[in-house]
């Protein structure tokens, strides 16, 4: 008999201070900050990195999931991406990688994509065809058909972020977190967001969600107060 078989270890509950802290706000870009960042992304010379950054920011994919995408995983007509693998590159050497299952079983999912992503992908497809790049199964394959290294993508995001006036730590995951904040700001349910980004449980997702929605509630409260005050003054 295992004496700890039926034990239950409670998870630490998140405090309001944690959900509303300045540290949480640094995990993602505000809408105006994302707009500024993307204005510099549009000027970047490499179309693969430009498209990758847009794809992650507007789908919430993990960087490795995005790099691993193949043409068969993307349906531009139905506007959906099927995520079922990720890239594992132990030494971060170009072309030296293997495709593995995603981080968890819940990470295998299908994600609806916006027209913005659809158009960016179409532009990439046309660019590859026009430049007569080598045929590749990978959506983000370069002129030789090899997908980029996640580490290089991370460095690119950092370099572009350094051009902005935004005082936040730029790395690829800030794009994924920004997507979570955008969905929260749009009033999307937390469970739906979890499913979309492939999270079963995530303190980070919950922190961002609560932080964004608490700000929305404060703004709504202020508007209600102004409205009620106006009503009483009439």
mmCIF file of C-alpha atoms in Angstrom:
data_model
loop_
_atom_site.group_PDB
_atom_site.id
_atom_site.type_symbol
_atom_site.label_atom_id
_atom_site.label_comp_id
_atom_site.label_asym_id
_atom_site.label_seq_id
_atom_site.Cartn_x
_atom_site.Cartn_y
_atom_site.Cartn_z
ATOM 1 C CA UNK A 1 0.000 0.000 0.000
ATOM 2 C CA UNK A 2 1.212 3.494 -0.880
ATOM 3 C CA UNK A 3 0.494 5.774 2.122
ATOM 4 C CA UNK A 4 0.597 8.930 -0.046
ATOM 5 C CA UNK A 5 -1.622 7.608 -2.806
ATOM 6 C CA UNK A 6 -4.677 9.638 -1.793
ATOM 7 C CA UNK A 7 -2.857 12.745 -0.659
ATOM 8 C CA UNK A 8 -3.726 16.135 -2.086
ATOM 9 C CA UNK A 9 -1.170 18.925 -2.342
ATOM 10 C CA UNK A 10 -2.968 22.264 -2.637
ATOM 11 C CA UNK A 11 -1.590 24.802 -5.084
ATOM 12 C CA UNK A 12 -0.538 28.193 -3.834
ATOM 13 C CA UNK A 13 -3.317 30.660 -4.498
ATOM 14 C CA UNK A 14 -2.448 33.774 -6.422
ATOM 15 C CA UNK A 15 -2.811 37.011 -4.492
ATOM 16 C CA UNK A 16 -4.340 40.185 -5.876
ATOM 17 C CA UNK A 17 -0.958 41.849 -5.494
ATOM 18 C CA UNK A 18 0.621 39.239 -7.762
ATOM 19 C CA UNK A 19 -2.098 39.643 -10.380
ATOM 20 C CA UNK A 20 -1.832 43.427 -10.351
ATOM 21 C CA UNK A 21 1.918 43.864 -9.969
ATOM 22 C CA UNK A 22 4.141 45.878 -12.258
ATOM 23 C CA UNK A 23 6.118 42.700 -12.930
ATOM 24 C CA UNK A 24 3.083 41.140 -14.614
ATOM 25 C CA UNK A 25 2.690 44.178 -16.873
ATOM 26 C CA UNK A 26 6.262 43.641 -18.088
ATOM 27 C CA UNK A 27 5.422 40.173 -19.395
ATOM 28 C CA UNK A 28 3.478 41.486 -22.384
ATOM 29 C CA UNK A 29 3.134 44.501 -24.653
ATOM 30 C CA UNK A 30 0.273 46.938 -24.348
ATOM 31 C CA UNK A 31 -1.682 47.572 -27.554
ATOM 32 C CA UNK A 32 0.168 50.819 -28.303
ATOM 33 C CA UNK A 33 3.501 49.119 -27.557
ATOM 34 C CA UNK A 34 2.702 46.222 -29.889
ATOM 35 C CA UNK A 35 1.817 48.708 -32.608
ATOM 36 C CA UNK A 36 5.172 50.481 -32.140
ATOM 37 C CA UNK A 37 7.077 47.172 -32.112
ATOM 38 C CA UNK A 38 5.371 45.902 -35.279
ATOM 39 C CA UNK A 39 6.182 49.164 -37.081
ATOM 40 C CA UNK A 40 9.859 48.221 -36.691
ATOM 41 C CA UNK A 41 9.164 44.580 -37.560
ATOM 42 C CA UNK A 42 7.730 45.760 -40.898
ATOM 43 C CA UNK A 43 11.093 47.389 -41.685
ATOM 44 C CA UNK A 44 13.115 44.237 -40.983
ATOM 45 C CA UNK A 45 14.829 42.913 -44.099
ATOM 46 C CA UNK A 46 14.116 39.215 -43.531
ATOM 47 C CA UNK A 47 10.603 38.226 -44.607
ATOM 48 C CA UNK A 48 10.757 34.912 -42.737
ATOM 49 C CA UNK A 49 11.374 36.575 -39.373
ATOM 50 C CA UNK A 50 8.797 39.269 -40.122
ATOM 51 C CA UNK A 51 6.151 36.650 -40.851
ATOM 52 C CA UNK A 52 7.145 34.488 -37.885
ATOM 53 C CA UNK A 53 6.817 37.392 -35.465
ATOM 54 C CA UNK A 54 3.361 38.278 -36.773
ATOM 55 C CA UNK A 55 2.279 34.624 -36.664
ATOM 56 C CA UNK A 56 3.314 34.190 -33.011
ATOM 57 C CA UNK A 57 1.856 37.519 -31.890
ATOM 58 C CA UNK A 58 -1.509 36.839 -33.537
ATOM 59 C CA UNK A 59 -1.859 33.125 -32.704
ATOM 60 C CA UNK A 60 -0.058 32.678 -29.366
ATOM 61 C CA UNK A 61 2.015 29.761 -30.686
ATOM 62 C CA UNK A 62 5.212 28.803 -28.918
ATOM 63 C CA UNK A 63 8.293 29.733 -30.972
ATOM 64 C CA UNK A 64 9.240 26.069 -31.491
ATOM 65 C CA UNK A 65 5.699 25.246 -32.624
ATOM 66 C CA UNK A 66 5.752 28.066 -35.174
ATOM 67 C CA UNK A 67 9.157 27.110 -36.599
ATOM 68 C CA UNK A 68 8.027 23.461 -36.917
ATOM 69 C CA UNK A 69 4.968 24.302 -39.036
ATOM 70 C CA UNK A 70 4.691 22.501 -42.359
ATOM 71 C CA UNK A 71 2.495 23.407 -45.303
ATOM 72 C CA UNK A 72 0.204 20.493 -44.497
ATOM 73 C CA UNK A 73 -0.466 22.083 -41.081
ATOM 74 C CA UNK A 74 -1.759 25.367 -42.515
ATOM 75 C CA UNK A 75 -5.131 25.760 -44.227
ATOM 76 C CA UNK A 76 -5.360 29.290 -45.572
ATOM 77 C CA UNK A 77 -8.822 28.693 -47.031
ATOM 78 C CA UNK A 78 -10.360 27.644 -43.720
ATOM 79 C CA UNK A 79 -8.019 30.017 -41.851
ATOM 80 C CA UNK A 80 -6.754 27.447 -39.379
ATOM 81 C CA UNK A 81 -3.363 26.148 -38.217
ATOM 82 C CA UNK A 82 -2.940 22.640 -36.831
ATOM 83 C CA UNK A 83 -0.267 22.477 -34.130
ATOM 84 C CA UNK A 84 1.043 18.964 -33.495
ATOM 85 C CA UNK A 85 4.833 19.209 -33.197
ATOM 86 C CA UNK A 86 7.705 21.393 -32.092
ATOM 87 C CA UNK A 87 11.374 21.810 -32.951
ATOM 88 C CA UNK A 88 14.066 20.413 -30.669
ATOM 89 C CA UNK A 89 17.552 21.767 -31.361
ATOM 90 C CA UNK A 90 19.967 20.880 -28.584
ATOM 91 C CA UNK A 91 22.983 22.752 -29.970
ATOM 92 C CA UNK A 92 21.190 25.571 -31.838
ATOM 93 C CA UNK A 93 23.037 24.745 -35.060
ATOM 94 C CA UNK A 94 21.321 25.592 -38.334
ATOM 95 C CA UNK A 95 19.682 22.490 -39.784
ATOM 96 C CA UNK A 96 20.565 20.358 -36.761
ATOM 97 C CA UNK A 97 17.171 19.688 -35.206
ATOM 98 C CA UNK A 98 14.472 17.097 -34.790
ATOM 99 C CA UNK A 99 10.707 17.339 -34.714
ATOM 100 C CA UNK A 100 9.139 16.149 -31.488
ATOM 101 C CA UNK A 101 5.609 16.090 -30.052
ATOM 102 C CA UNK A 102 4.522 19.364 -28.411
ATOM 103 C CA UNK A 103 5.245 20.212 -24.785
ATOM 104 C CA UNK A 104 2.087 18.489 -23.473
ATOM 105 C CA UNK A 105 -0.869 16.540 -24.860
ATOM 106 C CA UNK A 106 -2.974 19.687 -24.453
ATOM 107 C CA UNK A 107 -0.580 21.498 -26.760
ATOM 108 C CA UNK A 108 -1.881 19.525 -29.742
ATOM 109 C CA UNK A 109 -4.582 21.850 -31.035
ATOM 110 C CA UNK A 110 -6.045 23.745 -33.968
ATOM 111 C CA UNK A 111 -5.942 27.539 -33.941
ATOM 112 C CA UNK A 112 -8.075 29.900 -35.992
ATOM 113 C CA UNK A 113 -6.015 32.596 -37.698
ATOM 114 C CA UNK A 114 -6.871 36.172 -38.556
ATOM 115 C CA UNK A 115 -6.794 37.638 -42.068
ATOM 116 C CA UNK A 116 -3.641 39.513 -41.030
ATOM 117 C CA UNK A 117 -1.752 36.222 -40.598
ATOM 118 C CA UNK A 118 -3.319 34.750 -43.744
ATOM 119 C CA UNK A 119 -2.075 37.680 -45.837
ATOM 120 C CA UNK A 120 1.398 37.577 -44.289
ATOM 121 C CA UNK A 121 1.694 33.859 -45.089
ATOM 122 C CA UNK A 122 0.467 34.388 -48.658
ATOM 123 C CA UNK A 123 3.121 37.072 -49.133
ATOM 124 C CA UNK A 124 5.775 34.662 -47.868
ATOM 125 C CA UNK A 125 4.569 31.920 -50.218
ATOM 126 C CA UNK A 126 4.679 34.305 -53.196
ATOM 127 C CA UNK A 127 8.118 35.560 -52.182
ATOM 128 C CA UNK A 128 9.485 32.004 -52.056
ATOM 129 C CA UNK A 129 8.003 31.224 -55.463
ATOM 130 C CA UNK A 130 9.245 34.485 -57.025
ATOM 131 C CA UNK A 131 12.762 34.008 -55.680
ATOM 132 C CA UNK A 132 12.733 30.337 -56.724
ATOM 133 C CA UNK A 133 13.759 29.124 -53.306
ATOM 134 C CA UNK A 134 14.298 25.420 -52.744
ATOM 135 C CA UNK A 135 11.112 23.468 -52.194
ATOM 136 C CA UNK A 136 10.533 22.763 -48.537
ATOM 137 C CA UNK A 137 7.919 21.125 -46.359
ATOM 138 C CA UNK A 138 8.452 23.889 -43.795
ATOM 139 C CA UNK A 139 6.345 27.042 -43.940
ATOM 140 C CA UNK A 140 9.255 29.123 -42.656
ATOM 141 C CA UNK A 141 12.003 27.362 -44.569
ATOM 142 C CA UNK A 142 14.719 29.670 -45.940
ATOM 143 C CA UNK A 143 16.075 29.711 -49.517
ATOM 144 C CA UNK A 144 17.573 26.277 -48.860
ATOM 145 C CA UNK A 145 14.393 24.993 -47.199
ATOM 146 C CA UNK A 146 15.781 25.023 -43.646
ATOM 147 C CA UNK A 147 13.640 26.546 -40.875
ATOM 148 C CA UNK A 148 15.271 29.183 -38.624
ATOM 149 C CA UNK A 149 16.811 28.471 -35.240
ATOM 150 C CA UNK A 150 14.584 29.531 -32.344
ATOM 151 C CA UNK A 151 17.607 31.135 -30.683
ATOM 152 C CA UNK A 152 18.144 33.354 -33.733
ATOM 153 C CA UNK A 153 14.466 34.304 -33.749
ATOM 154 C CA UNK A 154 14.812 35.290 -30.106
ATOM 155 C CA UNK A 155 17.841 37.447 -30.916
ATOM 156 C CA UNK A 156 15.960 39.100 -33.765
ATOM 157 C CA UNK A 157 13.070 39.996 -31.463
ATOM 158 C CA UNK A 158 15.562 41.479 -28.989
ATOM 159 C CA UNK A 159 17.295 43.547 -31.668
ATOM 160 C CA UNK A 160 14.023 44.922 -33.011
ATOM 161 C CA UNK A 161 12.772 45.635 -29.487
ATOM 162 C CA UNK A 162 15.945 47.616 -28.777
ATOM 163 C CA UNK A 163 14.991 50.013 -31.568
ATOM 164 C CA UNK A 164 11.787 50.978 -29.763
ATOM 165 C CA UNK A 165 11.272 53.247 -26.756
ATOM 166 C CA UNK A 166 9.667 50.386 -24.833
ATOM 167 C CA UNK A 167 11.385 49.527 -21.552
ATOM 168 C CA UNK A 168 10.627 45.812 -21.392
ATOM 169 C CA UNK A 169 12.648 42.629 -21.755
ATOM 170 C CA UNK A 170 12.183 41.574 -25.344
ATOM 171 C CA UNK A 171 12.279 37.882 -26.096
ATOM 172 C CA UNK A 172 10.099 35.712 -28.281
ATOM 173 C CA UNK A 173 7.764 34.726 -25.453
ATOM 174 C CA UNK A 174 6.649 38.336 -24.959
ATOM 175 C CA UNK A 175 4.757 37.923 -28.249
ATOM 176 C CA UNK A 176 2.915 34.862 -26.941
ATOM 177 C CA UNK A 177 2.087 36.681 -23.715
ATOM 178 C CA UNK A 178 0.933 39.706 -25.707
ATOM 179 C CA UNK A 179 -1.508 37.490 -27.566
ATOM 180 C CA UNK A 180 -2.948 36.342 -24.241
ATOM 181 C CA UNK A 181 -3.377 39.969 -23.138
ATOM 182 C CA UNK A 182 -5.088 40.898 -26.424
ATOM 183 C CA UNK A 183 -7.608 38.086 -25.988
ATOM 184 C CA UNK A 184 -8.236 39.093 -22.372
ATOM 185 C CA UNK A 185 -8.741 42.708 -23.429
ATOM 186 C CA UNK A 186 -11.216 41.524 -26.058
ATOM 187 C CA UNK A 187 -13.235 39.835 -23.310
ATOM 188 C CA UNK A 188 -12.375 36.266 -24.312
ATOM 189 C CA UNK A 189 -12.962 33.636 -21.627
ATOM 190 C CA UNK A 190 -9.895 32.389 -19.713
ATOM 191 C CA UNK A 191 -10.600 28.711 -20.522
ATOM 192 C CA UNK A 192 -10.766 29.507 -24.246
ATOM 193 C CA UNK A 193 -7.453 31.361 -24.012
ATOM 194 C CA UNK A 194 -5.864 28.400 -22.204
ATOM 195 C CA UNK A 195 -7.017 26.025 -24.954
ATOM 196 C CA UNK A 196 -5.871 28.358 -27.723
ATOM 197 C CA UNK A 197 -2.321 28.712 -26.410
ATOM 198 C CA UNK A 198 -2.075 25.056 -25.352
ATOM 199 C CA UNK A 199 -2.063 25.559 -21.593
ATOM 200 C CA UNK A 200 -3.858 23.260 -19.207
ATOM 201 C CA UNK A 201 -2.673 25.185 -16.169
ATOM 202 C CA UNK A 202 -0.471 28.251 -16.250
ATOM 203 C CA UNK A 203 0.276 30.817 -13.589
ATOM 204 C CA UNK A 204 1.630 33.161 -16.250
ATOM 205 C CA UNK A 205 -1.534 33.049 -18.373
ATOM 206 C CA UNK A 206 -3.720 33.530 -15.308
ATOM 207 C CA UNK A 207 -1.595 36.428 -14.047
ATOM 208 C CA UNK A 208 -1.797 38.227 -17.382
ATOM 209 C CA UNK A 209 -5.523 37.552 -17.708
ATOM 210 C CA UNK A 210 -6.323 38.833 -14.227
ATOM 211 C CA UNK A 211 -4.035 41.818 -14.637
ATOM 212 C CA UNK A 212 -5.644 42.903 -17.917
ATOM 213 C CA UNK A 213 -9.229 42.237 -16.856
ATOM 214 C CA UNK A 214 -8.769 43.986 -13.499
ATOM 215 C CA UNK A 215 -7.644 47.073 -15.408
ATOM 216 C CA UNK A 216 -10.707 46.786 -17.627
ATOM 217 C CA UNK A 217 -12.958 46.539 -14.567
ATOM 218 C CA UNK A 218 -11.372 49.635 -13.028
ATOM 219 C CA UNK A 219 -11.938 51.577 -16.231
ATOM 220 C CA UNK A 220 -15.536 50.335 -16.407
ATOM 221 C CA UNK A 221 -16.097 51.353 -12.774
ATOM 222 C CA UNK A 222 -14.842 54.865 -13.507
ATOM 223 C CA UNK A 223 -17.135 55.156 -16.519
ATOM 224 C CA UNK A 224 -20.088 53.938 -14.459
ATOM 225 C CA UNK A 225 -19.281 56.467 -11.734
ATOM 226 C CA UNK A 226 -19.191 59.279 -14.280
ATOM 227 C CA UNK A 227 -22.489 58.124 -15.731
ATOM 228 C CA UNK A 228 -24.186 57.844 -12.324
ATOM 229 C CA UNK A 229 -22.843 61.257 -11.294
ATOM 230 C CA UNK A 230 -24.143 62.759 -14.512
ATOM 231 C CA UNK A 231 -27.522 61.158 -13.883
ATOM 232 C CA UNK A 232 -27.810 62.633 -10.364
ATOM 233 C CA UNK A 233 -26.801 66.081 -11.539
ATOM 234 C CA UNK A 234 -29.571 66.260 -14.132
#
